[in-house]
């Protein structure tokens, strides 16, 4: 079990500049709404023990220079449980955040709803959910830091409902608290590490790194821009375009070709990743997150219209969201994570860069059971309805709809060592009942080369490692 920090100790991990919000509460009946005998005495003992008069402390803070509304649960006060007064304070904190256009950071440590207030305590979850939804609709980010323990309704609202979810190492996380789980339940399933593996949280962060991590996230999520992300320069060793469709396929499949990680390292000065689809899955073949660009511009692209940088941040560069395939067959969880990334960036007004590189969507039986078709449909919808500008660079294989789902309509670019195809040439030959040795000729017929894609209007242009490249006429 992790060390249980008090609310004030948790606040001190993040900020040296915290000012508690004023509390305005009405009168409450003796022993609460249920007249639960001894409830007032229990509250008094909790106050004496913790120095707090309720299970949450709310205030305005600066976290590594970034202003935010900070909500910290005091687990020592009746298990950090939610009651009517807790709901009052949470609602006031969210209202203050919207009035002052501030993000909300919740330091969660709770056992759930307060039994001494019965169903009135449970309905506080609806109040919290509404305040969270209003804050989301206002375009303000919400972050959660999970402390020990984070269970029950607090996990199912303030915790799991946040845009970015971080956790301290070794903490308990789960909807079921330790005393209400099935007797044969595996305790390892109710940990931050297990929730990370299941795609329910984004990262486990050590206490000494928490301030910098949260500060970076706040900086990244509060830097909107209306300009598209410029496509990165190509990282390949040659700007020479492939002579044939089959040579384009071979170049894209080469193990020597730069992959998404190299592109992200070159494009961003600092970045933070989100992980998981919030539906129980992760996919290492889809890298998603937010970063500050390193100042790349559109001069490496042929054609016109790639956006130039604007809205520079003090930490360096513009805030840009990214979703990047790593060259593997993309799993359903990967598509759902990319959809989550694009919807969040869209709501916060942050431009998105996608890197396409996959032989196609995973098509094994497990992928079908996990709903690969629905996951791809969800991503197509997120891309189609995004209001924030999207930019795509095809950096390797563009295999069918599993690749196209991540591509920005009208703003997709290609590198010299890439190809896009309705289907892999080998599979196309098989469908056409051609022998395997005719796959190269089929690749030519499919017109998959970068210069073919430009001529067909599928991509806007071809990026190079330096000066602009004008594709020759197809032939």
Coordinates of C-alpha atoms in Angstrom, one line a residue:
X1 CA 0.0 0.0 0.0
X2 CA 1.3 3.5 -0.9
X3 CA 1.8 6.1 1.8
X4 CA -1.4 8.0 2.4
X5 CA -0.8 11.7 2.1
X6 CA -3.1 14.2 3.7
X7 CA -4.8 16.8 1.5
X8 CA -2.4 19.5 2.5
X9 CA 0.6 17.2 1.9
X10 CA -0.8 16.4 -1.6
X11 CA -1.2 20.1 -2.3
X12 CA 2.4 20.7 -1.3
X13 CA 3.6 18.2 -3.9
X14 CA 2.1 20.4 -6.6
X15 CA 2.2 24.0 -5.4
X16 CA 3.7 26.5 -3.0
X17 CA 1.1 29.1 -4.0
X18 CA -2.3 27.8 -2.9
X19 CA -5.2 29.9 -1.7
X20 CA -8.3 28.2 -0.4
X21 CA -11.6 29.2 -1.8
X22 CA -14.1 30.7 0.6
X23 CA -16.8 28.3 1.9
X24 CA -20.5 29.3 1.9
X25 CA -22.7 26.7 3.4
X26 CA -26.2 26.7 4.7
X27 CA -27.5 25.2 7.9
X28 CA -27.7 21.4 8.2
X29 CA -29.9 19.3 10.4
X30 CA -28.4 17.7 13.5
X31 CA -26.7 14.4 12.6
X32 CA -27.3 15.1 9.0
X33 CA -30.2 14.5 6.6
X34 CA -30.9 11.0 8.0
X35 CA -30.5 12.0 11.6
X36 CA -27.8 9.3 11.8
X37 CA -27.0 9.0 15.5
X38 CA -23.4 10.0 16.3
X39 CA -22.8 11.5 12.8
X40 CA -22.0 15.0 14.2
X41 CA -19.7 13.5 16.7
X42 CA -17.9 11.5 14.0
X43 CA -17.4 14.7 12.0
X44 CA -16.1 16.5 15.0
X45 CA -13.5 13.8 15.6
X46 CA -12.5 13.9 12.0
X47 CA -11.9 17.6 12.2
X48 CA -9.9 17.2 15.3
X49 CA -7.8 14.5 13.7
X50 CA -7.2 16.2 10.3
X51 CA -7.6 19.9 10.9
X52 CA -10.2 20.0 8.1
X53 CA -13.9 20.5 8.4
X54 CA -14.8 18.5 5.3
X55 CA -13.4 15.8 3.1
X56 CA -12.2 18.2 0.3
X57 CA -10.0 21.3 0.2
X58 CA -10.5 23.5 -2.8
X59 CA -8.5 26.5 -3.9
X60 CA -6.7 28.4 -6.6
X61 CA -3.0 27.5 -7.1
X62 CA -0.1 27.9 -9.4
X63 CA 1.4 24.6 -10.5
X64 CA 4.9 25.0 -12.0
X65 CA 3.8 28.5 -13.1
X66 CA 0.4 27.4 -14.5
X67 CA -2.8 28.7 -12.7
X68 CA -5.5 26.1 -11.9
X69 CA -8.3 25.3 -9.5
X70 CA -7.0 22.6 -7.2
X71 CA -9.3 20.0 -5.4
X72 CA -7.7 17.8 -2.8
X73 CA -9.4 15.0 -0.9
X74 CA -8.7 14.4 2.8
X75 CA -9.0 10.7 3.3
X76 CA -8.6 11.1 7.0
X77 CA -11.9 12.9 7.1
X78 CA -14.4 10.0 7.0
X79 CA -12.5 8.2 4.3
X80 CA -12.6 11.1 1.9
X81 CA -16.3 10.3 1.4
X82 CA -18.7 12.5 -0.5
X83 CA -21.6 14.1 1.3
X84 CA -23.8 17.1 0.6
X85 CA -21.3 19.6 1.9
X86 CA -18.6 17.9 -0.2
X87 CA -20.9 18.4 -3.2
X88 CA -21.4 22.1 -2.3
X89 CA -17.6 22.6 -2.3
X90 CA -17.0 20.7 -5.5
X91 CA -19.7 22.6 -7.3
X92 CA -18.3 25.9 -6.0
X93 CA -14.8 25.0 -7.2
X94 CA -16.0 24.1 -10.7
X95 CA -18.1 27.2 -10.9
X96 CA -15.1 29.3 -9.9
X97 CA -13.0 27.5 -12.5
X98 CA -15.4 28.3 -15.3
X99 CA -15.8 31.9 -14.2
X100 CA -12.1 32.5 -14.3
X101 CA -11.3 30.2 -17.3
X102 CA -9.1 27.9 -15.3
X103 CA -8.3 24.2 -15.6
X104 CA -9.3 21.8 -12.8
X105 CA -6.8 19.5 -11.1
X106 CA -8.3 16.9 -8.7
X107 CA -6.1 15.1 -6.2
X108 CA -8.4 12.2 -5.5
X109 CA -8.4 10.0 -2.4
X110 CA -11.8 8.7 -1.5
X111 CA -13.6 5.6 -0.4
X112 CA -16.9 6.6 -2.1
X113 CA -20.2 8.1 -0.9
X114 CA -20.9 8.8 2.7
X115 CA -23.2 6.2 4.2
X116 CA -24.4 8.5 7.0
X117 CA -26.2 10.6 4.4
X118 CA -27.6 7.7 2.4
X119 CA -29.0 8.4 -1.1
X120 CA -28.5 12.1 -0.7
X121 CA -24.7 11.4 -0.6
X122 CA -24.9 9.1 -3.6
X123 CA -26.7 11.8 -5.6
X124 CA -23.7 14.1 -5.2
X125 CA -22.1 12.1 -7.9
X126 CA -24.7 13.5 -10.3
X127 CA -23.8 17.0 -9.2
X128 CA -20.1 16.3 -9.7
X129 CA -20.8 14.8 -13.1
X130 CA -22.9 17.8 -14.2
X131 CA -20.2 20.2 -13.1
X132 CA -17.5 18.2 -14.9
X133 CA -19.7 18.2 -18.1
X134 CA -20.3 22.0 -17.9
X135 CA -16.5 22.5 -17.5
X136 CA -15.8 20.2 -20.4
X137 CA -18.3 22.1 -22.6
X138 CA -16.6 25.4 -21.6
X139 CA -13.4 24.1 -23.2
X140 CA -11.4 23.8 -20.0
X141 CA -9.2 20.8 -19.3
X142 CA -9.5 18.5 -16.3
X143 CA -6.7 16.5 -14.8
X144 CA -6.9 13.9 -12.0
X145 CA -4.1 12.6 -9.8
X146 CA -5.1 9.3 -8.1
X147 CA -3.9 8.9 -4.5
X148 CA -4.5 6.0 -2.1
X149 CA -7.2 4.9 -2.3
X150 CA -9.3 6.0 -5.2
X151 CA -12.4 4.0 -5.2
X152 CA -16.2 4.1 -5.6
X153 CA -18.0 7.2 -7.1
X154 CA -14.9 9.4 -6.7
X155 CA -13.1 7.2 -9.1
X156 CA -16.1 6.9 -11.4
X157 CA -16.5 10.7 -11.7
X158 CA -13.6 13.0 -10.8
X159 CA -11.0 10.2 -11.5
X160 CA -11.9 8.3 -14.5
X161 CA -13.9 11.2 -15.9
X162 CA -10.9 13.5 -16.3
X163 CA -9.2 14.3 -19.6
X164 CA -5.8 13.1 -18.3
X165 CA -5.5 10.7 -15.5
X166 CA -2.3 10.3 -13.5
X167 CA -1.6 8.1 -10.5
X168 CA 1.0 7.9 -7.8
X169 CA 2.8 4.5 -7.6
X170 CA 1.3 1.7 -5.6
X171 CA -2.1 3.3 -5.0
X172 CA -5.4 1.4 -4.9
X173 CA -7.6 2.3 -7.8
X174 CA -11.0 0.6 -8.6
X175 CA -14.7 1.1 -8.5
X176 CA -14.9 -1.5 -5.7
X177 CA -13.3 -0.6 -2.3
X178 CA -11.2 -3.1 -0.4
X179 CA -14.1 -4.1 1.9
X180 CA -16.7 -4.8 -0.8
X181 CA -14.8 -6.7 -3.4
X182 CA -15.5 -10.4 -4.0
X183 CA -13.5 -12.5 -1.5
X184 CA -11.6 -14.2 -4.3
X185 CA -10.8 -11.0 -6.2
X186 CA -7.2 -10.6 -7.2
X187 CA -5.9 -7.5 -5.3
X188 CA -3.4 -6.8 -8.1
X189 CA -6.3 -5.9 -10.4
X190 CA -7.2 -2.9 -8.1
X191 CA -3.9 -1.0 -8.5
X192 CA -2.6 1.9 -10.5
X193 CA -0.3 -0.4 -12.5
X194 CA -3.3 -2.6 -13.4
X195 CA -5.4 0.3 -14.5
X196 CA -2.5 1.6 -16.6
X197 CA -2.2 -1.8 -18.3
X198 CA -6.0 -1.8 -18.9
X199 CA -5.9 1.7 -20.5
X200 CA -7.8 3.4 -17.8
X201 CA -5.1 5.8 -16.7
X202 CA -2.4 7.6 -18.7
X203 CA 0.7 7.4 -16.5
X204 CA 2.1 6.4 -13.1
X205 CA 4.1 9.4 -11.8
X206 CA 6.5 9.4 -8.9
X207 CA 5.8 12.1 -6.2
X208 CA 9.0 14.0 -6.9
X209 CA 8.1 14.3 -10.5
X210 CA 4.4 15.2 -10.1
X211 CA 4.7 19.0 -10.0
X212 CA 6.7 19.2 -13.3
X213 CA 4.4 16.6 -14.9
X214 CA 1.2 18.3 -14.0
X215 CA 2.6 21.7 -14.9
X216 CA 3.6 20.5 -18.3
X217 CA 0.2 19.0 -18.9
X218 CA -1.5 22.3 -17.9
X219 CA 0.8 24.2 -20.3
X220 CA 0.1 21.8 -23.2
X221 CA -3.7 21.7 -22.7
X222 CA -4.2 25.5 -22.3
X223 CA -2.4 26.7 -25.5
X224 CA -5.1 26.7 -28.3
X225 CA -4.2 27.7 -31.8
X226 CA -6.2 28.0 -35.0
X227 CA -3.3 27.3 -37.4
X228 CA -2.7 23.8 -38.7
X229 CA 0.4 21.9 -37.6
X230 CA 3.0 22.0 -40.4
X231 CA 3.9 18.5 -41.7
X232 CA 7.4 17.4 -40.5
X233 CA 10.3 17.2 -42.9
X234 CA 11.1 13.7 -44.2
X235 CA 13.7 11.9 -42.2
X236 CA 14.7 9.4 -45.0
X237 CA 18.2 9.3 -46.4
X238 CA 17.0 10.1 -49.9
X239 CA 14.5 12.5 -51.5
X240 CA 14.5 10.5 -54.7
X241 CA 11.0 9.3 -55.6
X242 CA 10.4 5.6 -56.3
X243 CA 10.4 4.5 -60.0
X244 CA 7.8 1.8 -59.7
X245 CA 4.9 1.0 -57.4
X246 CA 6.6 -2.1 -56.1
X247 CA 9.8 -0.1 -55.2
X248 CA 7.6 2.3 -53.3
X249 CA 6.2 -0.6 -51.3
X250 CA 9.6 -2.1 -50.7
X251 CA 11.0 1.3 -49.5
X252 CA 8.0 1.8 -47.1
X253 CA 8.5 -1.7 -45.7
X254 CA 12.3 -1.4 -45.2
X255 CA 13.4 -1.9 -41.6
X256 CA 15.9 0.9 -42.2
X257 CA 13.2 3.5 -42.7
X258 CA 12.6 6.1 -39.9
X259 CA 9.5 5.3 -37.8
X260 CA 7.1 7.4 -35.8
X261 CA 9.3 7.7 -32.7
X262 CA 12.0 9.3 -34.7
X263 CA 9.6 11.8 -36.3
X264 CA 8.1 12.7 -32.9
X265 CA 11.6 13.2 -31.3
X266 CA 12.5 15.5 -34.1
X267 CA 9.3 17.4 -34.2
X268 CA 8.7 18.1 -30.5
X269 CA 10.9 19.7 -27.9
X270 CA 8.7 18.3 -25.0
X271 CA 5.7 16.0 -25.1
X272 CA 3.5 14.0 -22.8
X273 CA 1.7 10.8 -23.8
X274 CA -1.9 9.7 -23.2
X275 CA -2.4 6.0 -23.0
X276 CA -5.4 3.7 -23.4
X277 CA -8.8 3.7 -24.8
X278 CA -10.7 3.9 -21.5
X279 CA -12.4 0.6 -22.6
X280 CA -9.9 -1.8 -21.2
X281 CA -7.3 -1.7 -24.0
X282 CA -4.0 -0.3 -25.0
X283 CA -2.0 -0.5 -28.3
X284 CA 1.7 0.2 -28.4
X285 CA 1.3 0.6 -32.2
X286 CA -0.5 3.9 -31.7
X287 CA 1.4 6.7 -30.0
X288 CA -0.8 9.6 -28.8
X289 CA -0.3 12.7 -26.8
X290 CA 0.5 16.4 -26.8
X291 CA 3.7 18.2 -27.3
X292 CA 5.4 21.6 -28.0
X293 CA 6.7 21.7 -31.6
X294 CA 10.3 22.4 -32.2
X295 CA 9.6 25.2 -34.7
X296 CA 9.2 23.1 -37.8
X297 CA 7.5 24.9 -40.6
X298 CA 6.0 24.2 -44.0
X299 CA 9.0 24.9 -46.1
X300 CA 9.8 21.2 -46.5
X301 CA 6.5 20.6 -48.3
X302 CA 5.7 20.9 -51.9
X303 CA 2.4 22.6 -52.8
X304 CA 0.8 25.3 -50.7
X305 CA -1.3 25.7 -47.7
X306 CA 0.6 24.1 -44.9
X307 CA 0.1 26.3 -41.8
X308 CA 2.9 28.3 -40.2
X309 CA 3.5 28.4 -36.5
X310 CA 1.6 30.7 -34.2
X311 CA 0.6 30.9 -30.6
X312 CA 4.2 30.1 -29.3
X313 CA 4.3 29.1 -25.7
X314 CA 6.9 30.0 -23.1
X315 CA 8.1 26.4 -22.8
X316 CA 9.0 26.5 -26.5
X317 CA 7.0 26.0 -29.7
X318 CA 3.3 25.5 -30.2
X319 CA 1.1 23.0 -28.5
X320 CA 0.1 20.3 -31.0
X321 CA -1.6 17.0 -30.4
X322 CA -0.3 13.9 -32.1
X323 CA -1.5 10.4 -33.0
X324 CA 1.1 8.3 -34.7
X325 CA 1.1 4.7 -36.0
X326 CA 4.4 2.8 -35.5
X327 CA 4.3 0.5 -38.5
X328 CA 2.3 -2.4 -37.0
X329 CA -1.2 -3.5 -37.7
X330 CA -3.4 -1.2 -35.6
X331 CA -5.5 -2.7 -32.9
X332 CA -9.0 -1.6 -31.9
X333 CA -7.6 0.0 -28.7
X334 CA -5.3 2.1 -30.9
X335 CA -8.1 3.5 -33.0
X336 CA -10.1 4.3 -29.9
X337 CA -7.2 6.0 -28.2
X338 CA -6.6 8.1 -31.4
X339 CA -10.3 9.0 -31.4
X340 CA -10.1 10.1 -27.7
X341 CA -7.0 12.2 -28.5
X342 CA -8.7 14.0 -31.5
X343 CA -11.9 14.7 -29.6
X344 CA -9.9 16.1 -26.6
X345 CA -7.8 18.3 -28.9
X346 CA -10.8 19.5 -30.8
X347 CA -12.6 20.5 -27.6
X348 CA -9.5 22.4 -26.4
X349 CA -8.8 24.0 -29.8
X350 CA -5.4 22.4 -30.2
X351 CA -4.3 21.4 -33.8
X352 CA -3.6 17.8 -34.5
X353 CA -0.7 16.0 -36.3
X354 CA -1.2 12.4 -37.4
X355 CA 1.5 10.1 -38.7
X356 CA 0.1 7.3 -40.9
X357 CA 2.2 4.1 -41.0
X358 CA 0.4 0.7 -40.9
X359 CA 0.1 -2.3 -43.2
X360 CA -3.6 -2.1 -42.2
X361 CA -5.9 -2.7 -39.3
X362 CA -5.5 -5.9 -37.2
X363 CA -7.8 -8.5 -38.7
X364 CA -7.4 -11.5 -36.4
X365 CA -10.2 -13.0 -34.4
X366 CA -9.4 -11.1 -31.2
X367 CA -9.5 -7.8 -33.1
X368 CA -13.0 -8.7 -34.4
X369 CA -14.1 -9.6 -30.9
X370 CA -12.8 -6.2 -29.7
X371 CA -14.9 -4.4 -32.3
X372 CA -12.2 -3.3 -34.8
X373 CA -14.9 -2.2 -37.3
X374 CA -16.6 0.0 -34.8
X375 CA -13.3 1.4 -33.6
X376 CA -12.3 2.4 -37.1
X377 CA -15.8 3.9 -37.7
X378 CA -15.4 5.9 -34.5
X379 CA -12.0 7.3 -35.7
X380 CA -13.4 8.2 -39.1
X381 CA -16.2 10.1 -37.3
X382 CA -13.8 11.9 -35.0
X383 CA -11.6 13.1 -37.9
X384 CA -14.6 14.0 -40.1
X385 CA -16.3 16.2 -37.4
X386 CA -13.1 17.8 -35.9
X387 CA -13.2 21.6 -35.9
X388 CA -9.6 22.0 -35.0
X389 CA -7.2 21.7 -38.0
X390 CA -5.7 18.3 -38.7
X391 CA -2.5 17.6 -40.6
X392 CA -1.4 14.2 -41.7
X393 CA 2.0 12.9 -42.9
X394 CA 2.2 9.5 -44.5
X395 CA 5.6 8.2 -43.4
X396 CA 5.5 4.6 -44.5
X397 CA 2.8 2.1 -45.3
X398 CA -0.7 3.3 -45.9
X399 CA -2.6 0.1 -45.8
X400 CA -6.3 0.5 -46.7
X401 CA -9.0 1.9 -44.4
X402 CA -6.9 1.1 -41.4
X403 CA -4.5 3.8 -42.5
X404 CA -7.1 6.2 -44.1
X405 CA -9.0 6.5 -40.9
X406 CA -6.2 8.5 -39.4
X407 CA -5.7 10.7 -42.5
X408 CA -6.8 14.3 -42.6
X409 CA -9.1 14.9 -45.7
X410 CA -7.5 17.6 -47.8
X411 CA -4.4 18.0 -45.7
X412 CA -2.5 14.8 -46.0
X413 CA 1.2 14.8 -47.1
X414 CA 3.6 12.0 -48.0
X415 CA 7.3 11.3 -47.7
X416 CA 9.4 9.9 -50.6
X417 CA 9.5 6.4 -48.8
X418 CA 5.8 5.9 -48.4
X419 CA 2.9 4.5 -50.3
X420 CA -0.9 4.4 -49.9
X421 CA -3.1 1.7 -51.3
X422 CA -6.7 0.5 -51.3
X423 CA -5.2 -2.9 -50.4
X424 CA -1.8 -4.5 -50.2
X425 CA -0.6 -5.4 -53.7
X426 CA -0.1 -9.1 -52.7
X427 CA -3.7 -9.3 -51.5
X428 CA -5.0 -7.4 -54.6
X429 CA -3.3 -10.0 -56.8
X430 CA -4.8 -12.8 -54.8
X431 CA -8.3 -11.4 -55.0
X432 CA -7.8 -11.0 -58.8
X433 CA -6.7 -14.6 -58.9
X434 CA -3.2 -13.7 -60.1
X435 CA -0.1 -15.6 -59.2
X436 CA 2.1 -14.1 -56.4
X437 CA 4.8 -13.1 -58.9
X438 CA 2.3 -10.6 -60.4
X439 CA 2.1 -8.6 -57.2
X440 CA 4.8 -6.0 -58.4
X441 CA 2.8 -5.4 -61.6
X442 CA -0.3 -5.0 -59.6
X443 CA 1.4 -2.4 -57.4
X444 CA 2.0 -0.4 -60.5
X445 CA -1.6 -0.7 -61.6
X446 CA -2.8 0.5 -58.2
X447 CA -0.7 3.7 -58.5
X448 CA 0.5 3.7 -55.0
X449 CA 3.7 5.9 -55.3
X450 CA 3.8 9.3 -53.6
X451 CA 3.8 11.1 -56.9
X452 CA 0.8 9.0 -58.1
X453 CA -1.0 10.0 -54.9
X454 CA -0.4 13.7 -55.7
X455 CA -1.6 13.3 -59.2
X456 CA -4.7 11.6 -58.0
X457 CA -5.4 14.3 -55.5
X458 CA -5.2 11.9 -52.5
X459 CA -2.3 13.9 -50.9
X460 CA -1.4 17.5 -51.2
X461 CA 2.3 17.1 -51.8
X462 CA 5.5 15.4 -50.9
X463 CA 7.7 16.5 -48.1
X464 CA 11.5 16.2 -48.3
X465 CA 14.3 16.5 -45.8
X466 CA 15.2 20.0 -47.1
X467 CA 14.0 22.0 -50.0
X468 CA 10.6 21.5 -51.5
X469 CA 10.1 18.6 -53.9
X470 CA 7.9 18.9 -56.9
X471 CA 6.7 15.5 -58.0
X472 CA 7.3 14.6 -61.7
X473 CA 4.3 13.7 -63.9
X474 CA 3.2 10.1 -63.3
X475 CA 4.4 7.7 -65.8

